Coordinates of C-alpha atoms in Angstrom, one line a residue:
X1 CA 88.3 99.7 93.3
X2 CA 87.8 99.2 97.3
X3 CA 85.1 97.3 98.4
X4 CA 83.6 97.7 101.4
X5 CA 81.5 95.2 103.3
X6 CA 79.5 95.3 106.5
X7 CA 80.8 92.7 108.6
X8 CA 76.8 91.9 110.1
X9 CA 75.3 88.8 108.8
X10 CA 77.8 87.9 105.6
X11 CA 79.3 84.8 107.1
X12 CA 76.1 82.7 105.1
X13 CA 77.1 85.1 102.0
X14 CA 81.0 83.9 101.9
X15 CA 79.8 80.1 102.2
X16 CA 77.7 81.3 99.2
X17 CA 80.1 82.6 97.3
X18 CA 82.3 79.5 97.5
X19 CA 79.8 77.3 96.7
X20 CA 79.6 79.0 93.6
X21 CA 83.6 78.7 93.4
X22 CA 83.6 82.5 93.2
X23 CA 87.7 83.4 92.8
X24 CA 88.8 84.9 95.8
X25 CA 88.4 88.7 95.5
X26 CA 86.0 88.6 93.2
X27 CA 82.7 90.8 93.7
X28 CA 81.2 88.2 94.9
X29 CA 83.8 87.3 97.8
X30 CA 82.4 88.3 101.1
X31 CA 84.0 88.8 104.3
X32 CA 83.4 86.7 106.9
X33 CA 83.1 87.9 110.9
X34 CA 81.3 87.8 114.2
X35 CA 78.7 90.7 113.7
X36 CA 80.0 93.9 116.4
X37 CA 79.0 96.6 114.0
X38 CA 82.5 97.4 112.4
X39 CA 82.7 98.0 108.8
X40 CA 85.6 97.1 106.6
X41 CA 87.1 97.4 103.2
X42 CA 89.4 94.8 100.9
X43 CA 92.6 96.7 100.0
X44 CA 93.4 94.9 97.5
X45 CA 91.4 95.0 93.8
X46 CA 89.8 91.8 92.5
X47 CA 91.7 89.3 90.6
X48 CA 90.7 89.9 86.9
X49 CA 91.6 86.6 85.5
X50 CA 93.1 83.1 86.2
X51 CA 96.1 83.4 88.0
X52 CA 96.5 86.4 89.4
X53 CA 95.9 86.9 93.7
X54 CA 94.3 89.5 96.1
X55 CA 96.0 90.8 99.2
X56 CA 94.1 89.5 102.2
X57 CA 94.1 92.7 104.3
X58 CA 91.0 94.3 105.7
X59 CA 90.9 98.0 106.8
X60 CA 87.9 98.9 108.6
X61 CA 86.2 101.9 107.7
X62 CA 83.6 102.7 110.7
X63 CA 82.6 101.3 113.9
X64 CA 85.1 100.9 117.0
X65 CA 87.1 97.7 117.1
X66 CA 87.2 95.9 120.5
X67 CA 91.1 96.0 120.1
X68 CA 91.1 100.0 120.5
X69 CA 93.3 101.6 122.6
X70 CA 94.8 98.6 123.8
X71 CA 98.5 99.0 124.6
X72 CA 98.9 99.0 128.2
X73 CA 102.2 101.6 127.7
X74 CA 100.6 104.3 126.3
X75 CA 97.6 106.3 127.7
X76 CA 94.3 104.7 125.9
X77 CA 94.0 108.8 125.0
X78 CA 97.1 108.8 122.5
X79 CA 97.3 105.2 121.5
X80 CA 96.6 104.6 117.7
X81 CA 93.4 102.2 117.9
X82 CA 94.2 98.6 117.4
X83 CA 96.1 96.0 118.7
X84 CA 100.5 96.9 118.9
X85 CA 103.4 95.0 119.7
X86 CA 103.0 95.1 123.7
X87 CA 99.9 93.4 123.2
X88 CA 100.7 90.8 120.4
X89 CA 104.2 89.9 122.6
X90 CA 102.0 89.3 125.5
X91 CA 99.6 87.2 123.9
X92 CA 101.2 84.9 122.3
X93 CA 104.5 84.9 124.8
X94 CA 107.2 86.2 122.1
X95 CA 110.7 86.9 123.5
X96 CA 110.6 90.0 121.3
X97 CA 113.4 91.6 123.0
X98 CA 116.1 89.4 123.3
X99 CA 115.0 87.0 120.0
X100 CA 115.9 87.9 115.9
X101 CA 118.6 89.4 116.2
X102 CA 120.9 88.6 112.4
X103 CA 117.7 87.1 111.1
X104 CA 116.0 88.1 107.9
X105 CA 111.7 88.2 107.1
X106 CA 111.3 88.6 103.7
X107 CA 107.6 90.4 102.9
X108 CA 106.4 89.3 99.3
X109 CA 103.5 91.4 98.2
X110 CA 102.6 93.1 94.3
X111 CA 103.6 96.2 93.1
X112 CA 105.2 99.3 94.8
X113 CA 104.5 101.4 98.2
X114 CA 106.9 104.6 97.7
X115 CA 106.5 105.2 101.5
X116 CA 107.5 102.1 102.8
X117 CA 110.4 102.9 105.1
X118 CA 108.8 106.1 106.0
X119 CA 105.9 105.2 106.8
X120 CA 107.7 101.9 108.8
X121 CA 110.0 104.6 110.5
X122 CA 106.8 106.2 112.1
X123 CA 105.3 103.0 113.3
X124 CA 108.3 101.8 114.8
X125 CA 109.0 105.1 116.1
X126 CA 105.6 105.5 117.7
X127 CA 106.2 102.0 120.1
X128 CA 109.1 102.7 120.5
X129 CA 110.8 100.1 118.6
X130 CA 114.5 100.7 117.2
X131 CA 114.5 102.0 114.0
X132 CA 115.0 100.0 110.7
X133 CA 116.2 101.9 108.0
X134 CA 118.0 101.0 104.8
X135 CA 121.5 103.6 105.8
X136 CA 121.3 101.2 109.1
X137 CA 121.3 97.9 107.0
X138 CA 117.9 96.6 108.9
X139 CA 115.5 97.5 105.8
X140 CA 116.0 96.4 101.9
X141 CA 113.5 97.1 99.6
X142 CA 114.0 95.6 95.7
X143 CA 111.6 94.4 92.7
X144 CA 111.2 90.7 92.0
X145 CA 114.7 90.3 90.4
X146 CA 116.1 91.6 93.3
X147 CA 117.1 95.4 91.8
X148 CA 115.5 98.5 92.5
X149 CA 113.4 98.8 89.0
X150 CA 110.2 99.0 91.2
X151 CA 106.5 98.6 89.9
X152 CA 104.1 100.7 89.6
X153 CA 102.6 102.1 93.1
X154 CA 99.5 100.8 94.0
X155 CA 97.5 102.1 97.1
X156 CA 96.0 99.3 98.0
X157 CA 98.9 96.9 97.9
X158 CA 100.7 99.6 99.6
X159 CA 98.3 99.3 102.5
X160 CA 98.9 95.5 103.0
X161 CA 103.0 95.9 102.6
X162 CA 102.3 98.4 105.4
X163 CA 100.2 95.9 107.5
X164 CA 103.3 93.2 106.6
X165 CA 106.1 95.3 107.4
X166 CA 104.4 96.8 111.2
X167 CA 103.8 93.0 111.7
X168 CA 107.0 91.8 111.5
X169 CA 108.3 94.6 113.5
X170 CA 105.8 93.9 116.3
X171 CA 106.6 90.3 116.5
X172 CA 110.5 90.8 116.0
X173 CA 112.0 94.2 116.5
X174 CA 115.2 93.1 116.0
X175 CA 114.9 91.2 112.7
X176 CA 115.8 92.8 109.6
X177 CA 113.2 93.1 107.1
X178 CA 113.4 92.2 103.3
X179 CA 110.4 93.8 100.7
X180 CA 110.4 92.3 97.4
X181 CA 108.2 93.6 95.5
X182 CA 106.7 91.6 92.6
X183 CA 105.5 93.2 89.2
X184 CA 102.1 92.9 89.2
X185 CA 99.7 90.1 91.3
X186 CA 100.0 87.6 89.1
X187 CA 101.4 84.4 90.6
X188 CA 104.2 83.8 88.0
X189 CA 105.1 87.5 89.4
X190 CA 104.7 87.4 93.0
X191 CA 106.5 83.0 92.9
X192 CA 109.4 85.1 90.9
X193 CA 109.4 87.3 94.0
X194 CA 109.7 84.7 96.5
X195 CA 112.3 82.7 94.6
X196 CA 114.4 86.5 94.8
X197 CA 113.8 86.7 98.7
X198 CA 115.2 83.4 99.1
X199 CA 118.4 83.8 96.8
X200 CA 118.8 87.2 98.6
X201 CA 119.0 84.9 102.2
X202 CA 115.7 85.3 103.9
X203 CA 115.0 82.3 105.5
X204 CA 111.8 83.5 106.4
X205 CA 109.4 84.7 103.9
X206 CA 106.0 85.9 104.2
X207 CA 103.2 85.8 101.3
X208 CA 99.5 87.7 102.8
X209 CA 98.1 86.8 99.3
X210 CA 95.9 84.2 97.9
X211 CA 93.8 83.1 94.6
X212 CA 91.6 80.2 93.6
X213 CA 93.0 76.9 93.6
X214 CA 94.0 75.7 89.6
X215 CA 95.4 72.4 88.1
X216 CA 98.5 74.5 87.4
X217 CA 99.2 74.6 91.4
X218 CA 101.8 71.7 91.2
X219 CA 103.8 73.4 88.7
X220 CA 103.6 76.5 91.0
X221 CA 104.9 74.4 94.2
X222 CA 107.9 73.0 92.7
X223 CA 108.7 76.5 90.7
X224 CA 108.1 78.7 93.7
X225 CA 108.0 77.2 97.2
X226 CA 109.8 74.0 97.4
X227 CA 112.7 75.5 99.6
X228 CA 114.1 73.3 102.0
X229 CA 115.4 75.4 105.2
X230 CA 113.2 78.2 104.8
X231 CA 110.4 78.7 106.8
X232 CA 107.2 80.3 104.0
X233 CA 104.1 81.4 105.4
X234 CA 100.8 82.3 103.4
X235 CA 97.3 83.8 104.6
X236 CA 94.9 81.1 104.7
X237 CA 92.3 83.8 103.1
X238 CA 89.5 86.0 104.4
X239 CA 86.3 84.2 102.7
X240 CA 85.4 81.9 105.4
X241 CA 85.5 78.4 104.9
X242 CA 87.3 77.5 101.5
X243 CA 90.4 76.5 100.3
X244 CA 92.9 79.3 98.5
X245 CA 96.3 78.8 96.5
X246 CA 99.1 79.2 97.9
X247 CA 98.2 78.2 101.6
X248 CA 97.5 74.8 100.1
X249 CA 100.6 74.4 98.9
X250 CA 101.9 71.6 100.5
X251 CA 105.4 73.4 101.1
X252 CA 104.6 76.6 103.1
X253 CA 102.9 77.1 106.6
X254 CA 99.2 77.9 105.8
X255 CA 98.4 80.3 108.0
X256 CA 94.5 80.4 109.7
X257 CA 92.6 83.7 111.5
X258 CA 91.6 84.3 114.9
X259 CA 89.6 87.0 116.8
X260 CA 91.8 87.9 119.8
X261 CA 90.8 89.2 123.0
X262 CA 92.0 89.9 126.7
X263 CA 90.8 87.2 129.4
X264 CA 90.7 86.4 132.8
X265 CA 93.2 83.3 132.9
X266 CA 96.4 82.3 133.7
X267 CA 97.6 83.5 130.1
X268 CA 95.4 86.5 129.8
X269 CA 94.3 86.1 126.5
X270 CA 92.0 84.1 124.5
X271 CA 91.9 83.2 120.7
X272 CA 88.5 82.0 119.2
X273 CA 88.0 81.2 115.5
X274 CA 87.4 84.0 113.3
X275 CA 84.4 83.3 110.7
X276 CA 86.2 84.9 108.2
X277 CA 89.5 82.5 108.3
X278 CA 90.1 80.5 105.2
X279 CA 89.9 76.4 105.9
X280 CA 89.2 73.0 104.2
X281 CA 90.4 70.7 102.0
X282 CA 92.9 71.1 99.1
X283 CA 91.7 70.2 95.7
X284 CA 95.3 69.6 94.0
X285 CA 97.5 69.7 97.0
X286 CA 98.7 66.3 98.8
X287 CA 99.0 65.7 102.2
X288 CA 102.4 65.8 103.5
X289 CA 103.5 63.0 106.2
X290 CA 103.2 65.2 109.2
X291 CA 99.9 66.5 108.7
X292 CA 97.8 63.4 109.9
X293 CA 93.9 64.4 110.5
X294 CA 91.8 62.0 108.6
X295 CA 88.6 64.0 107.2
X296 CA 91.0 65.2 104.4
X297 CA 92.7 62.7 102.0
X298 CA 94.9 65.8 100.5
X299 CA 96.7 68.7 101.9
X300 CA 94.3 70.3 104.7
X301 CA 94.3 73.9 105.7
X302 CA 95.7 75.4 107.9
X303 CA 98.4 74.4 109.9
X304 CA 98.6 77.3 112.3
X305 CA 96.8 80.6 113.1
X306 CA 96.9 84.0 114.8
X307 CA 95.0 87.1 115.1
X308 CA 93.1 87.8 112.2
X309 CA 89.2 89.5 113.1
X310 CA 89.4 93.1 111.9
X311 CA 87.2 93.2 114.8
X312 CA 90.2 92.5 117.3
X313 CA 92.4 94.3 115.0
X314 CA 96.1 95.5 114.3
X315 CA 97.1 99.3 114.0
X316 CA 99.0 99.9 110.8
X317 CA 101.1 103.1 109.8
X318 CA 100.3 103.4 105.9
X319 CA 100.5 107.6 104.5
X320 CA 100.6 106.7 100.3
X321 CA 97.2 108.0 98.9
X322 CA 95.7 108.3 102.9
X323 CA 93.9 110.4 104.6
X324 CA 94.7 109.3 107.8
X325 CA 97.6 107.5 108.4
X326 CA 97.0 105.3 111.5
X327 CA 94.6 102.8 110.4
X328 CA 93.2 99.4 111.8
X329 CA 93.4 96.4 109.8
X330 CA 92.5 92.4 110.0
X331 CA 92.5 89.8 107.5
X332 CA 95.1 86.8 107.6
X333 CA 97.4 89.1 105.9
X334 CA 98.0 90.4 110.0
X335 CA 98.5 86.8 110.8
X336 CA 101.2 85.5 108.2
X337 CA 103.5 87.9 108.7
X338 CA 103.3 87.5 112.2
X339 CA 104.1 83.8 112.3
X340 CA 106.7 84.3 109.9
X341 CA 108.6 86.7 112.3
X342 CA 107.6 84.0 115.1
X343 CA 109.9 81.4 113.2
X344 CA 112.4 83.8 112.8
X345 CA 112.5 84.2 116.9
X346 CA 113.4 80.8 117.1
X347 CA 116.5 80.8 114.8
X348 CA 117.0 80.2 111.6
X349 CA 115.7 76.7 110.2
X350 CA 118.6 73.4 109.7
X351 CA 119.5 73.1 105.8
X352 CA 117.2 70.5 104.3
X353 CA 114.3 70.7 107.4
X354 CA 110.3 71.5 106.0
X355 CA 109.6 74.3 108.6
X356 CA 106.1 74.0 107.9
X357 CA 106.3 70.6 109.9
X358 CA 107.8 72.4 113.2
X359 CA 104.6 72.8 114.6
X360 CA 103.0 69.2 114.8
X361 CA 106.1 67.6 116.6
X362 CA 105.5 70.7 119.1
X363 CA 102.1 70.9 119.5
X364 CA 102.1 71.4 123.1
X365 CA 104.0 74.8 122.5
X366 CA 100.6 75.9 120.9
X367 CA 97.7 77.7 122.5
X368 CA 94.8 75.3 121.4
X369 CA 91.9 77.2 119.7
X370 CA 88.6 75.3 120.3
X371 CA 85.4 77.4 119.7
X372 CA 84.1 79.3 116.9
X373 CA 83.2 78.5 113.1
X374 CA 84.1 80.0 109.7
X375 CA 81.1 77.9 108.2
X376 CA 78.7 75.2 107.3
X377 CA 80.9 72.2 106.6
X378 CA 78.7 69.1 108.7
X379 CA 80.0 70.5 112.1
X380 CA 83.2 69.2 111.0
X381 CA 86.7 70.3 112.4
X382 CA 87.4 71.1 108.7
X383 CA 84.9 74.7 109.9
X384 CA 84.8 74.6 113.3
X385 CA 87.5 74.6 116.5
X386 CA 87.5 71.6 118.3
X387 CA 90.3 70.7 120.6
X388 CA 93.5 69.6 119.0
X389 CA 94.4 70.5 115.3
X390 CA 90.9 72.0 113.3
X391 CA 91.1 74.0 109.8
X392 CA 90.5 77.4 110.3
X393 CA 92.9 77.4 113.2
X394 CA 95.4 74.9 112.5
X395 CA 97.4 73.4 115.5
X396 CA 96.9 76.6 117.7
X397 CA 98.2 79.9 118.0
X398 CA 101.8 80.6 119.3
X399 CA 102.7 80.3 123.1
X400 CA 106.7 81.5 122.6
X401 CA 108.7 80.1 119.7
X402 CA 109.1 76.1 120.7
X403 CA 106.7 75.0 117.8
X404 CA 108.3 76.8 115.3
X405 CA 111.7 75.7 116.0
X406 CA 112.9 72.5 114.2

């Protein structure tokens, strides 16, 4: 069932409700976010038991985000509310247009969305992006074992493969796009589902899911996302400051949240913590050599971040079970994906390389994020952007593709 959630004055609730060590989408888990008024609702159903994940997308359901209108090549009159790709290129300096071209982003999310390509057609159609389509060879849909025995539709999982496909097309137009499709949300399931996506060649996978850290999350790294020369990026999680599995997996880029807005600099654009952006400290995960802060003796997250506040949010195309079609979502599902299709505009990664390590031996390549909180952790950086590499924002946001680049 959706759940919707005011986003005034639940940032203290969130840090509640990991306290408690709530699982993530459980009733309890609260969406974190500056308070502007806008309402939003989880997509995804709560995890009913151990091992199984949530989607980390956000639609909201009332108020007017501050991203509204805001493509500069369309007339604010007929522009679908929400940020699109003219204005993620721009902030975050992506050679969209002359970058991706033979590369392959992989989107692994739970169960079916029978509109997928239809729904990506009107999108893409709508910014005028070239289309992607299965008869062109640009699109693949299949189930975890790689055939076309899909699973059961579900509306709100079809919402987030929506959010994940219109991401990777605004990022990369010219990258093909890979939906595998896992069974149900468990993360035997959706790990199956990445293992497929990498057998099928995507060296760039994206995973906008995420579940309570277990003692059965080493087992899971080495079954599912220990692939050397692929670049795998995971949602950090929308409960505010907290740790979720499998952005602490000490193989995959753990991607963080940011609220995004126009400014008047030299870049144009600013990037703030969100409050709702996942962070800390991994429980089970070690630290890998090239992640050095010192507040955290085991795997810290995240690594790197990008827009995330449903308040500065992402237009989506999604018609399966909706009434309106053009929606605006947030929620590090927006960001994963787009990272993911940020690594795939600088080339595919060398056989044996860690991609997830790209970014701190290119750190200067990063917009620095250094205000805003996602919670109460002792004013640490582990909560709160500082200058330099903080959890809820990682090493930065993208400026071009030099940091994810091996």
């Amino acid at each position: 069932m959706r759940r919707t959630v005011s986003l005034t004055a639940v940032a203290t609730l969130a840090t509640a409700a990991l306290a408690l060590a709530a699982p993530a989408g459980q009733a309890a888990r609260a969406t974190a976010s500056p308070s502007h008024g806008v309402t939003v609702a989880h997509a995804c159903a709560a995890p009913a038991k151990k091992g199984e994940m949530a989607c980390n997308a956000l639609q909201v359901t009332s108020g007017t985000p501050k991203s509204a209108h805001a493509e500069s090549d369309l007339t604010a009159a007929a522009a679908p509310s929400g940020y699109g790709p003219a204005s993620l290129q721009a902030a975050y300096n992506l050679p969209a247009a002359s970058g991706g071209s033979g590369q392959t982003v992989a989107i692994v999310d739970a169960y079916d969305d029978p509109n997928a390509e239809s729904d990506l057609a009107v999108y893409r159609s709508r910014y005028g992006l070239s289309a992607c389509t299965t008869a062109g060879g640009c699109f693949r849909k299949v189930d975890q074992s790689g055939g076309t025995h899909y699973p059961r539709a579900d509306s709100g999982w079809a919402e987030e493969i929506s959010l994940d496909l219109d991401m990777v097309s605004a990022a990369c137009p010219n990258c093909r796009i890979l939906l595998v499709e896992a069974s149900s949300a468990s993360m035997t399931n959706l790990g199956t589902a990445v293992n497929t996506a990498v057998r099928l060649g995507a060296k760039f996978v994206s995973n906008s899911y995420g579940g309570s850290e277990s003692s059965s999350d080493a087992t899971y790294d080495s079954s599912y996302f220990n692939h050397p020369g692929v670049a795998i990026t995971v949602s950090s999680g929308d409960n505010g400051y907290g740790v979720e599995y499998p952005a602490a997996s000490k193989y995959v880029t753990a991607v963080g949240g940011t609220s995004l807005s126009t400014a008047s600099t030299s870049r144009g654009w600013n990037d703030t913590v969100w409050s709702g952006a996942g962070s800390g400290c991994s429980t089970y995960d070690a630290k890998q050599s090239w992640q050095k802060d010192t507040g955290c003796a085991g795997r810290t997250v995240a690594d790197v971040s990008a827009v995330a506040d449903p308040n500065t949010g992402v237009a989506v195309y999604d018609s399966y079970r909706s009434a309106t079609g053009w929606m605006v979502f947030g929620g590090t599902s927006a960001s994963s994906p787009l990272i993911a299709a940020t690594y795939a505009l600088g080339g595919a990664p060398s056989s044996g390389s860690y991609p997830a390590s790209f970014p701190y031996a290119h750190t200067s390549a990063l917009y620095d994020v250094t205000s805003g909180s996602n919670g109460s952790c002792g004013g640490s950086y582990l909560c709160t952007g500082t200058t330099g590499y903080d959890g809820p924002s990682g090493l930065g946001v993208p400026n071009g593709t030099a940091a994810f680049t091996g």
